[in-house]
mmCIF file of N, CA, C and O in Angstrom:
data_model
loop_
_atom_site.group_PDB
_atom_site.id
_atom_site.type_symbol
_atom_site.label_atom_id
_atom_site.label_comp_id
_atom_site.label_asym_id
_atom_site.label_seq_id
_atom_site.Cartn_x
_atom_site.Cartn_y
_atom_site.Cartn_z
ATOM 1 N N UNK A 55 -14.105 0.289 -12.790
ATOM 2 C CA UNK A 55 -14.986 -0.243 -11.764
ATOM 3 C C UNK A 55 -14.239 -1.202 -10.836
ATOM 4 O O UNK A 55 -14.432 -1.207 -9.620
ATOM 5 N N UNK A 56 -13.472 -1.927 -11.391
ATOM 6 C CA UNK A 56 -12.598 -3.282 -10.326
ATOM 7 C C UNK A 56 -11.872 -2.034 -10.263
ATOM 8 O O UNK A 56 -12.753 -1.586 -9.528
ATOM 9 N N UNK A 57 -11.191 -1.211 -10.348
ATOM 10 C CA UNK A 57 -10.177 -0.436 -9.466
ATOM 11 C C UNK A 57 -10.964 0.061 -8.066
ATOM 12 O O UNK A 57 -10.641 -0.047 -6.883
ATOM 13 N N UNK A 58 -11.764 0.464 -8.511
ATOM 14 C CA UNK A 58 -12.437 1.137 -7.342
ATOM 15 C C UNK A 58 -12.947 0.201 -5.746
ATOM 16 O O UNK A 58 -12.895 0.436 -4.539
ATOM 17 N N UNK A 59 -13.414 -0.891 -6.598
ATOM 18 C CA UNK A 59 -13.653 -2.160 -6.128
ATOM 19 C C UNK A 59 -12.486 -2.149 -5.154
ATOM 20 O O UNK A 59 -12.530 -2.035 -3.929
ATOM 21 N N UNK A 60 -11.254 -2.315 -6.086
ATOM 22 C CA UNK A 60 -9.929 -2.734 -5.540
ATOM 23 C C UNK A 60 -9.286 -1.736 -4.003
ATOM 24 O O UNK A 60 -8.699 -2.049 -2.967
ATOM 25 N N UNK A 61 -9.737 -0.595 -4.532
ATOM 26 C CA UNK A 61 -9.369 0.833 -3.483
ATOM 27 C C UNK A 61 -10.183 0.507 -2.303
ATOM 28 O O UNK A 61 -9.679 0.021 -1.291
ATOM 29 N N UNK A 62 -11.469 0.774 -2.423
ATOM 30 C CA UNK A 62 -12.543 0.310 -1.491
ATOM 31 C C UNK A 62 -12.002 -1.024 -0.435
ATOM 32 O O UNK A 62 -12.448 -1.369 0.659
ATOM 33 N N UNK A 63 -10.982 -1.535 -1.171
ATOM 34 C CA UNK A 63 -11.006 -3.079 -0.124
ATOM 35 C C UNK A 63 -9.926 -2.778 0.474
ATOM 36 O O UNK A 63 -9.886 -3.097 1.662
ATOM 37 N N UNK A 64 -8.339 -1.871 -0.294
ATOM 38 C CA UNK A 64 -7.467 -1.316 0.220
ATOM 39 C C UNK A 64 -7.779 -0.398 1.619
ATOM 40 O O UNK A 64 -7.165 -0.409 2.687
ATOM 41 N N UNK A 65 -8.662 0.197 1.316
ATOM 42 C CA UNK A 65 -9.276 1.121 2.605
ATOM 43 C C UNK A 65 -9.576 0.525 3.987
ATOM 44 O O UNK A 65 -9.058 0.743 5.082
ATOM 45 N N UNK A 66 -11.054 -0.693 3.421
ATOM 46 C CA UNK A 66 -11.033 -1.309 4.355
ATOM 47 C C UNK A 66 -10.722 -1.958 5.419
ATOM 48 O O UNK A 66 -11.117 -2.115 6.574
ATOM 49 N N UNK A 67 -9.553 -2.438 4.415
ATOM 50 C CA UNK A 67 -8.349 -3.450 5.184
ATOM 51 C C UNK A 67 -7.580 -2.405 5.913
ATOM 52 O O UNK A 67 -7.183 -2.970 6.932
ATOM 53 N N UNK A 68 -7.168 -1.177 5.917
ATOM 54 C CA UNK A 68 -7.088 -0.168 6.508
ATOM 55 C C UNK A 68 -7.663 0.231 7.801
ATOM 56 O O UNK A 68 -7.431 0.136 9.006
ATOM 57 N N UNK A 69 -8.359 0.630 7.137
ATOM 58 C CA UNK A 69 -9.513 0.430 8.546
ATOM 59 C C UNK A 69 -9.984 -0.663 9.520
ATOM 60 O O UNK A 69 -10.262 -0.371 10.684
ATOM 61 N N UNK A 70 -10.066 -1.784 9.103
ATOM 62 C CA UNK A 70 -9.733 -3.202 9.793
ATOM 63 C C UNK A 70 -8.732 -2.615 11.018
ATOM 64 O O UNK A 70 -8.977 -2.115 12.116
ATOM 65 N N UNK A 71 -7.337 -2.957 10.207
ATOM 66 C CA UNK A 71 -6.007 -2.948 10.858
ATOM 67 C C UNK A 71 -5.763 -1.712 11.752
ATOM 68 O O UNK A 71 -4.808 -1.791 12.524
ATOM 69 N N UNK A 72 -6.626 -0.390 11.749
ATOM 70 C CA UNK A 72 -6.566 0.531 13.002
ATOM 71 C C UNK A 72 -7.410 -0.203 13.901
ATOM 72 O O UNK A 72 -6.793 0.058 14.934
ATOM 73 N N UNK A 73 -8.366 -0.930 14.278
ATOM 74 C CA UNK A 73 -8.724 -1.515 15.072
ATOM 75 C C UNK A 73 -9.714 -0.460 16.127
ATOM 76 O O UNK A 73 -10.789 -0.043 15.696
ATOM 77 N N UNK A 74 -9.362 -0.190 17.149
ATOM 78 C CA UNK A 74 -10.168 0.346 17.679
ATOM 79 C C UNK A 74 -10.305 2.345 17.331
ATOM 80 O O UNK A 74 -11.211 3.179 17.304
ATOM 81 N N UNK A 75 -9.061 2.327 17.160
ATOM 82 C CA UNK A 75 -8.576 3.842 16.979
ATOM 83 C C UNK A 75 -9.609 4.099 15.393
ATOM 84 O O UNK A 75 -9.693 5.271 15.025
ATOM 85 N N UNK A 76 -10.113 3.359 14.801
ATOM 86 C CA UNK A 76 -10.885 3.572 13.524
ATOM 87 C C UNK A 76 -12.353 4.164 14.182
ATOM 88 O O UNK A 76 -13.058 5.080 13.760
ATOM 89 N N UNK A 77 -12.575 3.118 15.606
ATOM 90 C CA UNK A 77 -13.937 4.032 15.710
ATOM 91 C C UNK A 77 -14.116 5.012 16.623
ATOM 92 O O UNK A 77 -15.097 5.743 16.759
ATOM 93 N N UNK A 78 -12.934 4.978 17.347
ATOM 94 C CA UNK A 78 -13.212 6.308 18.113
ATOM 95 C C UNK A 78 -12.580 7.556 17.479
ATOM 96 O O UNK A 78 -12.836 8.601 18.078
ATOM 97 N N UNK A 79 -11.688 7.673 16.221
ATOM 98 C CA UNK A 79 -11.515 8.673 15.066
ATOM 99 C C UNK A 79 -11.978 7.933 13.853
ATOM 100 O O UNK A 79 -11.282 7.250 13.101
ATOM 101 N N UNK A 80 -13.384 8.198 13.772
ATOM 102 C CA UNK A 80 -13.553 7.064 12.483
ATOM 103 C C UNK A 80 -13.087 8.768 11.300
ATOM 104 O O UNK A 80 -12.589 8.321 10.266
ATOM 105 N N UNK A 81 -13.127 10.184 11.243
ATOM 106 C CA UNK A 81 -13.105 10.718 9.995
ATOM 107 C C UNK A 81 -11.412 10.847 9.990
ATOM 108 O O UNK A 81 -10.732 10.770 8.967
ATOM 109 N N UNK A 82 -11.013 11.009 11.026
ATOM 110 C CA UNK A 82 -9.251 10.756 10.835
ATOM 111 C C UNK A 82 -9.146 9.563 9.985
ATOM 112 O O UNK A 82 -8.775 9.571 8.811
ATOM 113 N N UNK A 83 -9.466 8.636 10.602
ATOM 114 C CA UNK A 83 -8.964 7.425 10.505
ATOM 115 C C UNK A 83 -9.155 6.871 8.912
ATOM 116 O O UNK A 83 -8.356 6.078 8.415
ATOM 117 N N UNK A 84 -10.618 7.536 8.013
ATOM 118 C CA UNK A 84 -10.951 7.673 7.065
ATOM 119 C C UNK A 84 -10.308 8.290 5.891
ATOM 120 O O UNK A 84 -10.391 7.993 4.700
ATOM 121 N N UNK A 85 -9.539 9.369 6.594
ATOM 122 C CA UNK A 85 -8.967 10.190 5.875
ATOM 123 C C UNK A 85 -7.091 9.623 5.788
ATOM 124 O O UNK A 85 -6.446 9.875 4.770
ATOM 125 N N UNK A 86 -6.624 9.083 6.650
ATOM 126 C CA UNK A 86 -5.184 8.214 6.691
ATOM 127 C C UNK A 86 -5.378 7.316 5.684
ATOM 128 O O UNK A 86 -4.409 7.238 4.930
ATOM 129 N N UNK A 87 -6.558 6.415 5.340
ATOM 130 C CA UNK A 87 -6.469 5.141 5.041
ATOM 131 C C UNK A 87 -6.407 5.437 3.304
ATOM 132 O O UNK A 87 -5.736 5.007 2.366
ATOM 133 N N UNK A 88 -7.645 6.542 3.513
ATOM 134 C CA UNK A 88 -7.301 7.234 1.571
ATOM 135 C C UNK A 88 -5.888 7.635 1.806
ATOM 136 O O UNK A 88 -4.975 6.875 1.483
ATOM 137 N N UNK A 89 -5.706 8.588 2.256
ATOM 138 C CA UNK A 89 -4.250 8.877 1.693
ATOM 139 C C UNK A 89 -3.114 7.569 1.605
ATOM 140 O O UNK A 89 -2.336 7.227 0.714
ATOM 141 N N UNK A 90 -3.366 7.098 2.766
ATOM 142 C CA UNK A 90 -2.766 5.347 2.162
ATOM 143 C C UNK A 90 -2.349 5.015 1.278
ATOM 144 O O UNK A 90 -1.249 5.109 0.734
ATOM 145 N N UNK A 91 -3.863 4.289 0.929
ATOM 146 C CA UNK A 91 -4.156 3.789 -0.243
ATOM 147 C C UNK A 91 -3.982 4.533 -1.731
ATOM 148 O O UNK A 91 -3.982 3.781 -2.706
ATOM 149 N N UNK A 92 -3.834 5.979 -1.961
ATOM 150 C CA UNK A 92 -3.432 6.489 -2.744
ATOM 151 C C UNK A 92 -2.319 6.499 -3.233
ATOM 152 O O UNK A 92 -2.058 6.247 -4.409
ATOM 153 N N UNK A 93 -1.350 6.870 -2.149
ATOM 154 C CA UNK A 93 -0.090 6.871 -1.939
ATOM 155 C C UNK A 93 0.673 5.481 -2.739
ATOM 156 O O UNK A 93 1.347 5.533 -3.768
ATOM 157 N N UNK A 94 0.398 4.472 -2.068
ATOM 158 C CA UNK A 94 0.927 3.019 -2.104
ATOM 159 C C UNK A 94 0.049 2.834 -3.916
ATOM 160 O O UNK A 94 0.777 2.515 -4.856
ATOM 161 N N UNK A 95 -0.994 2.997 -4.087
ATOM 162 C CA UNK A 95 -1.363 2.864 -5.606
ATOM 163 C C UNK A 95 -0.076 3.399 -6.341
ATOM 164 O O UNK A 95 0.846 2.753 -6.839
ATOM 165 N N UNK A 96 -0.250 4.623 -6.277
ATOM 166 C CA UNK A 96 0.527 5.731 -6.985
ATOM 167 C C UNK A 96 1.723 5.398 -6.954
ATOM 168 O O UNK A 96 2.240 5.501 -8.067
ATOM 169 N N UNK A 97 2.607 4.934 -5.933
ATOM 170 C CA UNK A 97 3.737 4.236 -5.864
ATOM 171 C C UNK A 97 4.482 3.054 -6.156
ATOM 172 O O UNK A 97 5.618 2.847 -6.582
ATOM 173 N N UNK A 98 3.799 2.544 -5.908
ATOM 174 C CA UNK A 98 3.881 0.569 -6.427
ATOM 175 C C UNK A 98 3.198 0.058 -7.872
ATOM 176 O O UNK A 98 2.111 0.451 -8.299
ATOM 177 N N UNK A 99 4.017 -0.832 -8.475
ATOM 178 C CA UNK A 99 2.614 -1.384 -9.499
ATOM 179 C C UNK A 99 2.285 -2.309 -8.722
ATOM 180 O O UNK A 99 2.833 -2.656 -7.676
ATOM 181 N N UNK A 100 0.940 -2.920 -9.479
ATOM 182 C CA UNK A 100 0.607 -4.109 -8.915
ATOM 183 C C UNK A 100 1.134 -4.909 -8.485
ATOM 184 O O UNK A 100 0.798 -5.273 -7.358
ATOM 185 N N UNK A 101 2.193 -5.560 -9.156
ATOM 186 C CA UNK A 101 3.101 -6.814 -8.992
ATOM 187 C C UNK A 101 4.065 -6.495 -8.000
ATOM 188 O O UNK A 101 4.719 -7.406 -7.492
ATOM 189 N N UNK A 102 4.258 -5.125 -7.610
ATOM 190 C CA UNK A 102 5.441 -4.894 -6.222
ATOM 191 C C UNK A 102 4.362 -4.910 -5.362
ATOM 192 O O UNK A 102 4.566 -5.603 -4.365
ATOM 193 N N UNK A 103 3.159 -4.317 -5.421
ATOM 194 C CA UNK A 103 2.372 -4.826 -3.853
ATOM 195 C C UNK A 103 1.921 -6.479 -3.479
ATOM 196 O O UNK A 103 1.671 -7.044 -2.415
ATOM 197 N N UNK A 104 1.948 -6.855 -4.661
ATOM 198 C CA UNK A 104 1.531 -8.374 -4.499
ATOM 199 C C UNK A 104 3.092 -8.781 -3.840
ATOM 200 O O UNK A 104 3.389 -9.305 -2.767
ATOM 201 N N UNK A 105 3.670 -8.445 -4.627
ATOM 202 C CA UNK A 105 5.092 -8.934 -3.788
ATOM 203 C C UNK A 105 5.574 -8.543 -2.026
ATOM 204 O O UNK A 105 6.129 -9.185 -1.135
ATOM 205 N N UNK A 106 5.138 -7.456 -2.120
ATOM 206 C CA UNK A 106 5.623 -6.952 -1.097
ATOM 207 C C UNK A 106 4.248 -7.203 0.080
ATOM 208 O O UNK A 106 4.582 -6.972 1.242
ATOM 209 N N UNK A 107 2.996 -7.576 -0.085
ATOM 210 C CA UNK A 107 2.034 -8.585 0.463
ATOM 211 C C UNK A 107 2.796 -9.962 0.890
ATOM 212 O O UNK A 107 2.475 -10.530 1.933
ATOM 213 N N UNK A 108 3.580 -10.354 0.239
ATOM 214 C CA UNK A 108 4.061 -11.742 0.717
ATOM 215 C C UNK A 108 4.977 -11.638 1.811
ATOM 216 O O UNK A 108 5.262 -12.611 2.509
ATOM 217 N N UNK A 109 5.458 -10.465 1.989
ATOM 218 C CA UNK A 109 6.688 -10.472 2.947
ATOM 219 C C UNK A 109 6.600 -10.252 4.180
ATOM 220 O O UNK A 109 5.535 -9.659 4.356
ATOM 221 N N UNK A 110 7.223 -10.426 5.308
ATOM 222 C CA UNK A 110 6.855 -10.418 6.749
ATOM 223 C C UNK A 110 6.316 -9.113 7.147
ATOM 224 O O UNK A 110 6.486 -8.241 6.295
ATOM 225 N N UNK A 111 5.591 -8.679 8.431
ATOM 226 C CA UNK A 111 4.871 -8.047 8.738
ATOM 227 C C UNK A 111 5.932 -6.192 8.790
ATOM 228 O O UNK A 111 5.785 -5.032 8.404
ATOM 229 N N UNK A 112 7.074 -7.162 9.638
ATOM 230 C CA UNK A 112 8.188 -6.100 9.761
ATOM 231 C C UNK A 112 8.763 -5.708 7.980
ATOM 232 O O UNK A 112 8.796 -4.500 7.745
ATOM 233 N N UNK A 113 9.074 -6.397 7.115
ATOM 234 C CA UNK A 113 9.427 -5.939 6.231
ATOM 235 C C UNK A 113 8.762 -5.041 5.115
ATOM 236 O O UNK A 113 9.334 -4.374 4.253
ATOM 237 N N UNK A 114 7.441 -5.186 5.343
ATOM 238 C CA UNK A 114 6.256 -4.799 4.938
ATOM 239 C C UNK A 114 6.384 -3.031 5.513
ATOM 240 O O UNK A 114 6.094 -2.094 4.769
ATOM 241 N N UNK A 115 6.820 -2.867 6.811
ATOM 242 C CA UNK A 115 6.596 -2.021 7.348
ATOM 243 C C UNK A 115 7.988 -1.188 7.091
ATOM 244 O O UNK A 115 8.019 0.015 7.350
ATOM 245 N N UNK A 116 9.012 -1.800 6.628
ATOM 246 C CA UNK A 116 10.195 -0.432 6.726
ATOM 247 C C UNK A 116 9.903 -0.754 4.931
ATOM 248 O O UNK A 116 10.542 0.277 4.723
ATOM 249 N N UNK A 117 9.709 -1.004 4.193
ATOM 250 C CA UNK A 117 9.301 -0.665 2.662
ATOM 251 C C UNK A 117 7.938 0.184 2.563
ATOM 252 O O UNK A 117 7.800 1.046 1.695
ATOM 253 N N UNK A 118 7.324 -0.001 3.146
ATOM 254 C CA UNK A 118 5.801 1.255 3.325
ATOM 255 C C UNK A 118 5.778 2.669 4.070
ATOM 256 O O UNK A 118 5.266 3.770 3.864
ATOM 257 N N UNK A 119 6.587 2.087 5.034
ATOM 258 C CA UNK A 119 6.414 3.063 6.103
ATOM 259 C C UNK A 119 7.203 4.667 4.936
ATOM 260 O O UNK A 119 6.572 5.540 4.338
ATOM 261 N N UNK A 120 8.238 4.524 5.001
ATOM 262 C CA UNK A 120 8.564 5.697 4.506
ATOM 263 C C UNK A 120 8.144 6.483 3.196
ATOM 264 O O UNK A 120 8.552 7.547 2.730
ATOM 265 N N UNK A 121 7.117 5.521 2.737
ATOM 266 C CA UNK A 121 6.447 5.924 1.043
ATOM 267 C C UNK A 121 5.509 6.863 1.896
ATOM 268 O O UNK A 121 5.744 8.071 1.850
ATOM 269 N N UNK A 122 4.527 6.432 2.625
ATOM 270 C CA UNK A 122 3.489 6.819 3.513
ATOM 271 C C UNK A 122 3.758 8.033 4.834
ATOM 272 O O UNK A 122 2.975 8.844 5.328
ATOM 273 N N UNK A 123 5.110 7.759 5.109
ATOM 274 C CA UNK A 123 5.344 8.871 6.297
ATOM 275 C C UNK A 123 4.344 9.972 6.644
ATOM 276 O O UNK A 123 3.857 10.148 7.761
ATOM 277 N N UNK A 124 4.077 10.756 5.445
ATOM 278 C CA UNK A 124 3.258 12.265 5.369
ATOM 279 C C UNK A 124 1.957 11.571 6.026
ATOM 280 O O UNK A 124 1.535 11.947 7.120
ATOM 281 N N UNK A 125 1.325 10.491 5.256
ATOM 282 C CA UNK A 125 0.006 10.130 5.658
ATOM 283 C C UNK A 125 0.245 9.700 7.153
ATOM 284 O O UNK A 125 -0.585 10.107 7.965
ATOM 285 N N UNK A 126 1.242 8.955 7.591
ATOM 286 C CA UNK A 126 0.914 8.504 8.443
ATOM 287 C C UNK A 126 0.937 9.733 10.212
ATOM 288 O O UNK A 126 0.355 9.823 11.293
ATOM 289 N N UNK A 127 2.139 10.474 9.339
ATOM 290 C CA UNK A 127 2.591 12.058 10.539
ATOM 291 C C UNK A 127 0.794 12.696 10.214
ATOM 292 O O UNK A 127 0.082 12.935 11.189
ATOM 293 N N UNK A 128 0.504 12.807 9.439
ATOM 294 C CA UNK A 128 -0.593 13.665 9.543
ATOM 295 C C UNK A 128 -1.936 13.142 10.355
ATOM 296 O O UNK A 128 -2.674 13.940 10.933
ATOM 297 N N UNK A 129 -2.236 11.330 10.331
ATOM 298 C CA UNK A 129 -2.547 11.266 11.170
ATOM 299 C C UNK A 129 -2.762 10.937 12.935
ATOM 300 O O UNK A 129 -3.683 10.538 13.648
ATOM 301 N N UNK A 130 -1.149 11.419 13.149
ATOM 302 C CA UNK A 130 -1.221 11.137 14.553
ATOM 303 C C UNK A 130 -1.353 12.301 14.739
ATOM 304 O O UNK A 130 -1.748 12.629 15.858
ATOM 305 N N UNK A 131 -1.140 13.129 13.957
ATOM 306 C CA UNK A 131 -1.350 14.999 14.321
ATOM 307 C C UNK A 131 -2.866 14.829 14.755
ATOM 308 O O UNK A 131 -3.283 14.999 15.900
ATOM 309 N N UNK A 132 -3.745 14.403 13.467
ATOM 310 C CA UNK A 132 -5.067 14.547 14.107
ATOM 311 C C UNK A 132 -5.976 13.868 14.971
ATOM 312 O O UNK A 132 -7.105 14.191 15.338
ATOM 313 N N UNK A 133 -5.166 12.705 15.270
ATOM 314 C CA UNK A 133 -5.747 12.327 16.324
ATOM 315 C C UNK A 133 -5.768 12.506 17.794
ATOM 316 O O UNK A 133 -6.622 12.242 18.640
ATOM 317 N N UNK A 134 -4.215 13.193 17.878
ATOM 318 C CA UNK A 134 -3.284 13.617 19.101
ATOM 319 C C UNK A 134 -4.946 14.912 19.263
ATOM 320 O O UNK A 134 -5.832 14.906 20.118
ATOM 321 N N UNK A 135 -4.750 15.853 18.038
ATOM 322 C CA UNK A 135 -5.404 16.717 18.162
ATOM 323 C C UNK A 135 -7.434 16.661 18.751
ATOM 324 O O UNK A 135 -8.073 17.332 19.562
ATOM 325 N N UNK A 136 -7.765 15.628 17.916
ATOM 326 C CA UNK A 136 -9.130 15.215 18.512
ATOM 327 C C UNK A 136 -8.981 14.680 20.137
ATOM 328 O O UNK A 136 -9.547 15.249 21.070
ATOM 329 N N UNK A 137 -8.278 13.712 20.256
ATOM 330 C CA UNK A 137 -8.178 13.341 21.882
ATOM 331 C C UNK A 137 -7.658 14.505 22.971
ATOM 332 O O UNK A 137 -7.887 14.413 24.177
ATOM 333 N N UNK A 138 -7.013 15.477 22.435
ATOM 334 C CA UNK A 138 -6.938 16.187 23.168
ATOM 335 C C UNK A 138 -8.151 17.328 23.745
ATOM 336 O O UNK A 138 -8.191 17.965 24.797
ATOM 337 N N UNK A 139 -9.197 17.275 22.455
ATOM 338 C CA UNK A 139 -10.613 18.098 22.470
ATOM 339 C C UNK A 139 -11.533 17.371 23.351
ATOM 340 O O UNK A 139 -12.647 17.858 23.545
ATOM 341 N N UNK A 140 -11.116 15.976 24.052
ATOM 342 C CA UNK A 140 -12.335 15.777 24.659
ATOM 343 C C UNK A 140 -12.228 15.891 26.430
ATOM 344 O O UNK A 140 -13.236 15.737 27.120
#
């Protein structure tokens, strides 16, 4: 139950941090933030995300970024792809 708890807030904060792009692709944007958050679970224990939470915004980002790549290529695919439908 606190895991789920825990995922749920991972998401959020996800979704937070796309900012506007969350509501004008809110099921993309839904669907990046799980794979995210899966990803980074599945990858890290606890104590390396708490750690790696403490560290600057940029360092945060070349230690994540490449765990996440797939999630993150897949969703500029679909968003490229929705903005282009309207």
């Amino acid at each position: 139950r606190q895991r789920q708890m825990c995922i749920r807030d991972r998401v959020n904060t996800c979704l937070d941090d796309l900012g506007s792009k969350a509501i004008r692709f809110p099921s993309q944007s839904m669907e990046y933030c799980g794979c995210t958050t899966d990803t980074l679970i599945s990858h890290f224990s606890k104590a390396e995300y708490l750690i790696l939470n403490e560290k600057s915004f940029i360092d945060q980002q070349d230690e994540m970024l490449p765990v996440v790549l797939k999630c993150h290529n897949a969703y500029q695919e679909a968003v490229f792809s929705a903005s282009t439908m309207d």
